XYZ file of C-alpha atoms in Angstrom:
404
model
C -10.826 17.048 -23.946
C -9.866 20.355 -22.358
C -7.200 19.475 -20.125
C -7.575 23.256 -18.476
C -11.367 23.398 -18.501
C -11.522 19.733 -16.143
C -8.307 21.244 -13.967
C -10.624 24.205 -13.235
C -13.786 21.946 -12.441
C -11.323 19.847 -10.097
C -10.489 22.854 -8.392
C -14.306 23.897 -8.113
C -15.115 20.893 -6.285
C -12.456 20.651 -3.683
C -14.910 21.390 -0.567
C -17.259 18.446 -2.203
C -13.968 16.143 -1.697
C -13.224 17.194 1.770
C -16.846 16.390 2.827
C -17.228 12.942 0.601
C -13.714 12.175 2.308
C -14.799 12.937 5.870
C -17.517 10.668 4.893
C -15.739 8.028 4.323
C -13.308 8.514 6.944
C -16.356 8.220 9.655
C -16.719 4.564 8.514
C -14.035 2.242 10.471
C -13.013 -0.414 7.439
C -9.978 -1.179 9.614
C -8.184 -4.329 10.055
C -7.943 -7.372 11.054
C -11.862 -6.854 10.331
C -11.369 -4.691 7.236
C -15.126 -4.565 6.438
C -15.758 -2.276 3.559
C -19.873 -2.798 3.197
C -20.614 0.572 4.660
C -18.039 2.127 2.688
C -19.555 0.835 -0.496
C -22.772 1.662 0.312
C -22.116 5.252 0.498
C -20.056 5.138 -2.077
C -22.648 3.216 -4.522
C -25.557 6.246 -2.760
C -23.398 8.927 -4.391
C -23.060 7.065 -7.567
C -26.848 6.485 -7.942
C -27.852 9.710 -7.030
C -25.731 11.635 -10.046
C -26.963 8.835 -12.298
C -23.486 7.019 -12.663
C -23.473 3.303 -13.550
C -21.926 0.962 -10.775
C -21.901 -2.554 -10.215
C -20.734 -4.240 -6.720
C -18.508 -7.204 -6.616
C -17.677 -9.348 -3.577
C -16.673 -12.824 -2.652
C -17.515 -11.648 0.946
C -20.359 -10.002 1.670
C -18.680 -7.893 4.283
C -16.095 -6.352 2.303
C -17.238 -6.195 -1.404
C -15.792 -3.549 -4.258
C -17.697 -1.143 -6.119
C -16.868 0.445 -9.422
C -17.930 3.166 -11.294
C -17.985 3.392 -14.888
C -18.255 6.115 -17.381
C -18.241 5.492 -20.845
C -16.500 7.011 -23.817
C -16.967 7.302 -27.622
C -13.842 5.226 -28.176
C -12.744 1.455 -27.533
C -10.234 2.072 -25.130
C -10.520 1.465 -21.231
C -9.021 3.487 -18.448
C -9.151 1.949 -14.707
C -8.289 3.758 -12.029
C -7.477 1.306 -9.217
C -7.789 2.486 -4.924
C -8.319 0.602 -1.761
C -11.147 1.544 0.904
C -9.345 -0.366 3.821
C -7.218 0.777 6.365
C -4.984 -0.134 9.051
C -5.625 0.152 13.098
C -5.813 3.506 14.240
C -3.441 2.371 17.601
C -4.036 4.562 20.615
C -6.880 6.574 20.300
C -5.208 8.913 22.964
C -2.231 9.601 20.283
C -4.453 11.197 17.933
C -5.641 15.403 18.075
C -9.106 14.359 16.715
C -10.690 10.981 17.249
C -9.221 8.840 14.613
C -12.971 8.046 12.686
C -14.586 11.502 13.605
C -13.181 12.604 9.715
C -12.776 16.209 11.116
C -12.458 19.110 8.776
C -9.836 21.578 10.552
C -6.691 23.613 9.614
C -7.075 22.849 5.631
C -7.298 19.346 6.257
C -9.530 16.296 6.800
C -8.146 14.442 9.794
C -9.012 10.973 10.510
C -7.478 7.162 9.938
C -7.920 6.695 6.011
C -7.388 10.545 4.784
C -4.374 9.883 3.678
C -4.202 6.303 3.123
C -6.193 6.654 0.696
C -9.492 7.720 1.624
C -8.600 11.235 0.175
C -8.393 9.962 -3.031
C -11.310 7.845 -3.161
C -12.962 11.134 -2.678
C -11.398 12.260 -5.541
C -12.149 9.551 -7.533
C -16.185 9.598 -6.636
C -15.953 13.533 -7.736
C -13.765 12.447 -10.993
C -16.423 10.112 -11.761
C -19.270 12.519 -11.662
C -17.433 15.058 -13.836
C -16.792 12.987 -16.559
C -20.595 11.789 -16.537
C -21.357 15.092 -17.124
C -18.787 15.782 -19.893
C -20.310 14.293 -23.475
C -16.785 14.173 -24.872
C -15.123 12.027 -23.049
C -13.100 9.558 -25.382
C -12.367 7.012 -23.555
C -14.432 4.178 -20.800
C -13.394 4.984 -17.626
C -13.780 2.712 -14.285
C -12.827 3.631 -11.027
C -12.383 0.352 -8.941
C -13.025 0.712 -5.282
C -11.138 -1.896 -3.580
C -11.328 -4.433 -0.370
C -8.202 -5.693 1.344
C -5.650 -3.922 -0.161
C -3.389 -3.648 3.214
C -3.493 -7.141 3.552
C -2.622 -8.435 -0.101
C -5.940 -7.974 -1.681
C -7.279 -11.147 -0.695
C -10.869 -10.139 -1.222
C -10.248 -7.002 -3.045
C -7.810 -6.619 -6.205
C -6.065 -9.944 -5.956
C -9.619 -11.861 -6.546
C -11.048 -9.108 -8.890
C -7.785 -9.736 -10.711
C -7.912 -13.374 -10.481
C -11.336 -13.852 -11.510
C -10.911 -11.637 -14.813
C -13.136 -8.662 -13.545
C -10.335 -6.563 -14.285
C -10.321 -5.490 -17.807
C -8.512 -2.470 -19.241
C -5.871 -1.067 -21.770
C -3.861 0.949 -18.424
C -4.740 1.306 -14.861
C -3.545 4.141 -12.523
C -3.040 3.358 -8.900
C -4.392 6.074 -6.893
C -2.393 4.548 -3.946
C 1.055 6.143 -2.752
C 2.164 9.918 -2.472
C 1.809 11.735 -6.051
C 4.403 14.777 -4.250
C 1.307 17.402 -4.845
C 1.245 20.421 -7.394
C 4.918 21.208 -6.408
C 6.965 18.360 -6.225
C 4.882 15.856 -9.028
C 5.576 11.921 -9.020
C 4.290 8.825 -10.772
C 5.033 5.130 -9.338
C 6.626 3.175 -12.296
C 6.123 0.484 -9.255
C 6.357 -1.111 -5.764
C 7.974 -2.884 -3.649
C 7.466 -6.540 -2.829
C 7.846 -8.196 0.516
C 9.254 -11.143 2.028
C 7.605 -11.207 5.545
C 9.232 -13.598 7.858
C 8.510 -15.360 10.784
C 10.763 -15.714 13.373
C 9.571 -18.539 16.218
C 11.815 -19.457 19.322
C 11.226 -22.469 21.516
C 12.107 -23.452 25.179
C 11.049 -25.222 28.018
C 8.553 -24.040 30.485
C 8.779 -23.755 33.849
C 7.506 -22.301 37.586
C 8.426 -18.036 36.884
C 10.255 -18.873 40.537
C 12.620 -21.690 39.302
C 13.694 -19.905 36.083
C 16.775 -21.723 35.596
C 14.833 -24.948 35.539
C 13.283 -23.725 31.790
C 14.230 -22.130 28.979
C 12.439 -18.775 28.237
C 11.434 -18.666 24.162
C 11.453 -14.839 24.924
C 15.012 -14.282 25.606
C 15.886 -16.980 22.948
C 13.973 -14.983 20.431
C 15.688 -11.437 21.791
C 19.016 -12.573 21.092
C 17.709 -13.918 17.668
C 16.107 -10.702 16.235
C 19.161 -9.391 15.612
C 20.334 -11.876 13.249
C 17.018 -11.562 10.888
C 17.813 -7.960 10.738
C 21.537 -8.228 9.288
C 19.242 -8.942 6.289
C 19.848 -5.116 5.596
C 23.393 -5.876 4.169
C 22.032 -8.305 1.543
C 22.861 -6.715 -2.283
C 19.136 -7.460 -3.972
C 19.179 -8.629 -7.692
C 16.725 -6.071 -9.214
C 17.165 -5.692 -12.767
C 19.514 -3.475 -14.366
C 16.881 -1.001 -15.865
C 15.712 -0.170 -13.327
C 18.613 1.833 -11.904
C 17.668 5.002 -13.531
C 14.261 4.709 -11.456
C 16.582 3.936 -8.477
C 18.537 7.161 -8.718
C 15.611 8.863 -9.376
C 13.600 7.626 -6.230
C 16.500 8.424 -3.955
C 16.254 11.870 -5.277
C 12.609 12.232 -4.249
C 12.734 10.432 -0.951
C 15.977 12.523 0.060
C 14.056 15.972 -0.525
C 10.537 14.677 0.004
C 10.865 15.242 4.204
C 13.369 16.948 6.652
C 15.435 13.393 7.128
C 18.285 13.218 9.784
C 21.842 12.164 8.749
C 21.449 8.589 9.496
C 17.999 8.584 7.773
C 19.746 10.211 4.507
C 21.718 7.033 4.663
C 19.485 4.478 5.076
C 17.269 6.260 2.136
C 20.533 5.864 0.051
C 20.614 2.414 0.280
C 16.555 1.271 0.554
C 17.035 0.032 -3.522
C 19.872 -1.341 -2.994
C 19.585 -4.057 -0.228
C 16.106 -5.043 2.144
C 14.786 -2.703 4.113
C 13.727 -4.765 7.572
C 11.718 -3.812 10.419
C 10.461 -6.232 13.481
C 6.738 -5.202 14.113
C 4.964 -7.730 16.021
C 6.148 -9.616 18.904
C 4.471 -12.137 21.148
C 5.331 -14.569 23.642
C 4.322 -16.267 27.364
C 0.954 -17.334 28.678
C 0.965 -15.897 32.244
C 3.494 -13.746 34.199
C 4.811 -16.360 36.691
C 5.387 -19.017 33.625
C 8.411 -19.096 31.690
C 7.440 -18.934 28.330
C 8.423 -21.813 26.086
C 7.291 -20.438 22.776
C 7.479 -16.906 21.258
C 7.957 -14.872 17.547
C 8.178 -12.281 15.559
C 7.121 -11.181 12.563
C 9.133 -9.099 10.488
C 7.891 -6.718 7.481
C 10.739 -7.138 4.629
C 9.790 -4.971 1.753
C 12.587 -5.607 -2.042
C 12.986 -3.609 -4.713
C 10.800 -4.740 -7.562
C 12.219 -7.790 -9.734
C 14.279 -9.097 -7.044
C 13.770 -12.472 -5.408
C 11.867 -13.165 -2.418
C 13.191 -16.549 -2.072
C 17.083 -15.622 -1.805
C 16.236 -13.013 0.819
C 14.214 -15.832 3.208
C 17.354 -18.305 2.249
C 20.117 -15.835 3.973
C 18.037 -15.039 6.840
C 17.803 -18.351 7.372
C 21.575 -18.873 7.218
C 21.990 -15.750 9.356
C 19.886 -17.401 11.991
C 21.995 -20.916 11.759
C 25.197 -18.910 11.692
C 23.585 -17.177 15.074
C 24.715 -20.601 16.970
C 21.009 -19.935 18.936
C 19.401 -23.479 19.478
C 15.489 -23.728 19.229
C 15.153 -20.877 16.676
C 13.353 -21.083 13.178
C 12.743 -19.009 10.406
C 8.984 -19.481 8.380
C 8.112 -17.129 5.155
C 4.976 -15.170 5.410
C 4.144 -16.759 2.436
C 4.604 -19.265 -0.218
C 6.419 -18.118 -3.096
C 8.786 -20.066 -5.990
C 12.177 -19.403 -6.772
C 11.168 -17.709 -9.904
C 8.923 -15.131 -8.579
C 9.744 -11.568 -7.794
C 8.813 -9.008 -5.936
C 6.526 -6.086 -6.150
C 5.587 -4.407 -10.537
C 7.561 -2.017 -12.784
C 6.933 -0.829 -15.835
C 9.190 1.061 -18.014
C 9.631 4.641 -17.781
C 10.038 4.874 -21.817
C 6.319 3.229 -22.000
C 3.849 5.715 -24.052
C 1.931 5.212 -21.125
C 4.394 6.767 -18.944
C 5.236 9.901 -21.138
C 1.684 10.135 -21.959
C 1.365 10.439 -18.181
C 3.934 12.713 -16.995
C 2.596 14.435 -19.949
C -0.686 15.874 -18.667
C 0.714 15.708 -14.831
C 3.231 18.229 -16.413
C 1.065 20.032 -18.092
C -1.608 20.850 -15.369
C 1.542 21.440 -12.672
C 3.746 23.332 -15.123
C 6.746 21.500 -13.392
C 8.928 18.485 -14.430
C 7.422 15.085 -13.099
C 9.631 12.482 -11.214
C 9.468 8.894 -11.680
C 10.137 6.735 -8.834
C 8.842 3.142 -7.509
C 6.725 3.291 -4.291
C 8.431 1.854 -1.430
C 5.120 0.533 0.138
C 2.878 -2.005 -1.799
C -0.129 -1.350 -3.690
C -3.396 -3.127 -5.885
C -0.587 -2.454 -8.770
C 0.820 -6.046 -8.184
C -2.821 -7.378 -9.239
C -3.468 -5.431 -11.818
C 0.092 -5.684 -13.077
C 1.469 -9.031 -12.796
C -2.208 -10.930 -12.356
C -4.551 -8.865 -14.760
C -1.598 -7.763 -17.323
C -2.528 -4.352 -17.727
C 0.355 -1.330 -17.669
C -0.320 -0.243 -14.456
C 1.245 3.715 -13.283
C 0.628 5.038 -9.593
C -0.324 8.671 -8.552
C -1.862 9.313 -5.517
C -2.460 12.052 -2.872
C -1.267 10.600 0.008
C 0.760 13.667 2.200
C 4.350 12.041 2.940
C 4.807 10.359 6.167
C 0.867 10.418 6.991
C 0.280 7.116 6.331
C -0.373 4.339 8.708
C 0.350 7.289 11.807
C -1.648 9.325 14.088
C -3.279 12.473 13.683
C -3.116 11.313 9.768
C-alpha cells in the first residue's frame, strides 16, 4: 500500500470528517444515560450507503456497537477500537456554542464529543470507506464503534471483549491525544483506577439544635483530606516501564503552558496516585442536620501497579485521621493480584511498526507515552489478549470541558 497516496486521500476528505463529526456530535450519547442507538444508526446509514459491511452488537438495545469491516487479501486482522459515549456537558451557559449543536467555526467542530472522541470516529467512518475502495488492501480491517466506554465498558468493549466478539492480531485505540502532525504520540497504555468511596455518619437532628446531632457533612470535610494524602504513596509499577515514564513526563511537560506547581505535580503523576474528590453529597433538607454524607474520589495508577494496596493505605490514612463514623468502600471489587490499567512493550514489532508509518507520514520522531486517562485498551488488552497501541486525535486539555 502507498503510504503517501492514502495520506493524500486523508487529507482530501477532511471537510467530509468535520461534517460526519458534527453529525455525530448533534446526537447527546451522554451519561448516566449513555444511549448510543442514534449514534449507531447514523453511523451504520453511512456504512450502507458506500456499500461497507457492518454488523451491530448490543446486550442493550439502547446502547449497542457497530463495526465496520473491510477485508484484505491476507489472514491478518487489524481492529481499530473508539467509544461513541460521552460525559455531561455541565452548564450549558459555560459553553460558546450549545454543547450538541456540533458547530463548524474557527477551524473547528465544537460540541461535547469532538474531542472525546467523536472526532475520531469521524475519522474512522472516512478510513473505512477509503479502504473499501482500495483493492489492495492486505490486511481485514474492523473499526469497532463502542458503548460505555466512560463508564468501564459495561455494555460496550468490556462485554464485546468478554463475549469473544473481539478477534484480532493488534488493535489501535483511537482514544487519547495522538499530539497531531507536530508533536506525534502512541499510548503503550493507561492508567487504571482505584475509585473510592468515602461515607461519613452522624446523628440527625432539628437544623436549630445543632449541637444535639452530629452533621455527616462536617465529619466527611475534615475526612477528605486524609483520602487525599494518598498522593504521597510510591506505586509498584514495574521496572520497564520507567523508560515510558520518563518519556511521558517529557510529553505532558511540553504538551500545554503548565504553571510551576503543575510542572511538579506532572513530575510525579507515574510515580505515586494522582487523586481528585469529584462528587460530593450529603443532607435531606436545609433545617436537618445531615446524618449521612460521601464522596467519591477518582484515583487513577500507573499501569501494573496494585489497586488493592492503594485502597489499603487510604484506609489506614482514614483510621490514623482519629475521625469517628468515617469509612472507606472501593469503587469496585478487585483481588490482590490484579493491576491497574495495559502496557505493552515499546520494543514490540507492533510498536516500531507503528511509530514507523506515524513517522513516516509526520516526518518527525514519535513519542511513546502511557495515557493518563483510561481507555477500551484494558478490554481489548487484558480481556481479549490482543497487543493493543493508542493514537487518537483528541486536542490536549479538551476533553471532558466546555467549549470542547
Amino acid at each position: 500500500m502507498d503510504i503517501k497516496k492514502i495520506d493524500k486521500l486523508a487529507e482530501a476528505a477532511s471537510d467530509e470528517v468535520a461534517e460526519l463529526c458534527s453529525g455525530l456530535v448533534k446526537f447527546n450519547s451522554a451519561h448516566p444515560d449513555g444511549y448510543t442507538d442514534e449514534v449507531v444508526a447514523y453511523i451504520k446509514k453511512y456504512l450502507d450507503k458506500h456499500g461497507i459491511e457492518n454488523e451491530v452488537h448490543a446486550s442493550n438495545p439502547k446502547k449497542p456497537n457497530i463495526v465496520a469491516r473491510v477485508k484484505g487479501t491476507g489472514k491478518k486482522k487489524v481492529l481499530w477500537v473508539g467509544h461513541m459515549d460521552v460525559v455531561p456537558e455541565g452548564k450549558p451557559e459555560n459553553w460558546t456554542y450549545p454543547p450538541y449543536s456540533g458547530t463548524i467555526a474557527d477551524g473547528s467542530v465544537w460540541g461535547r464529543g469532538s474531542s472525546d472522541m467523536k472526532g475520531a470516529c469521524a475519522a474512522a467512518m472516512v478510513s473505512a470507506r477509503l479502504l473499501h475502495e482500495m483493492k489492495d488492501v492486505p490486511n481485514t480491517v474492523e473499526f469497532w464503534f463502542t458503548a460505555d466506554e466512560e463508564i468501564g465498558g459495561v455494555a460496550g468493549a468490556r462485554w464485546l471483549a468478554e463475549t469473544g466478539r473481539f478477534k484480532g492480531d493488534v488493535c489501535v485505540i483511537g482514544d487519547g491525544n495522538g499530539g497531531g502532525p507536530e508533536a506525534p504520540s502512541i499510548d503503550l497504555g493507561c492508567k487504571g483506577g482505584a475509585g473510592v468511596k468515602l461515607i461519613a455518619r452522624g446523628k440527625t437532628a432539628h437544623g436549630s439544635t445543632p449541637y444535639l446531632g452530629d452533621n455527616a457533612i462536617t465529619k466527611l470535610i475534615k475526612g477528605i483530606p486524609w483520602v487525599e494524602k494518598i498522593d504521597g504513596f510510591k506505586l509498584d509499577y514495574p521496572k520497564d516501564l520507567a523508560p515510558a515514564i520518563k518519556s511521558s513526563v517529557d510529553y505532558y511537560k511540553e504538551a500545554q503552558p503548565l504553571t510551576p506547581e503543575q510542572l511538579k505535580a506532572v513530575e510525579g503523576s507515574f510515580e505515586a496516585p494522582s487523586v481528585s474528590c469529584n462528587m460530593i453529597s450529603g443532607g435531606v433538607k436545609i433545617n436537618v442536620v445531615p446524618d449521612y454524607a460521601e464522596a467519591e474520589f477518582d484515583i487513577r495508577l500507573t499501569p501494573g501497579s496494585h489497586p488493592t494496596k492503594v485502597v489499603q493505605r487510604i484506609k489506614e490514612l482514614v483510621k490514623e485521621s482519629g475521625i469517628e463514623g468515617l469509612e472507606v468502600k472501593s469503587g469496585r471489587e478487585v483481588k490482590p493480584e490484579d493491576t491497574a490499567g495495559y502496557y505493552e512493550s515499546p520494543n514490540s514489532s507492533f510498536a516500531k511498526q507503528f511509530t514507523g508509518v506515524i513517522g513516516e507520514i509526520t516526518g518527525k520522531s514519535v513519542n511513546m507515552k502511557i495515557l493518563t486517562g483510561g481507555t477500551d485498551g484494558v478490554s481489548t488488552s487484558k480481556i481479549a489478549g490482543i497487543p493493543s497501541l493508542g493514537y487518537g486525535t483528541s486536542l490536549t486539555g479538551a476533553a471532558h470541558q466546555p467549549d470542547e
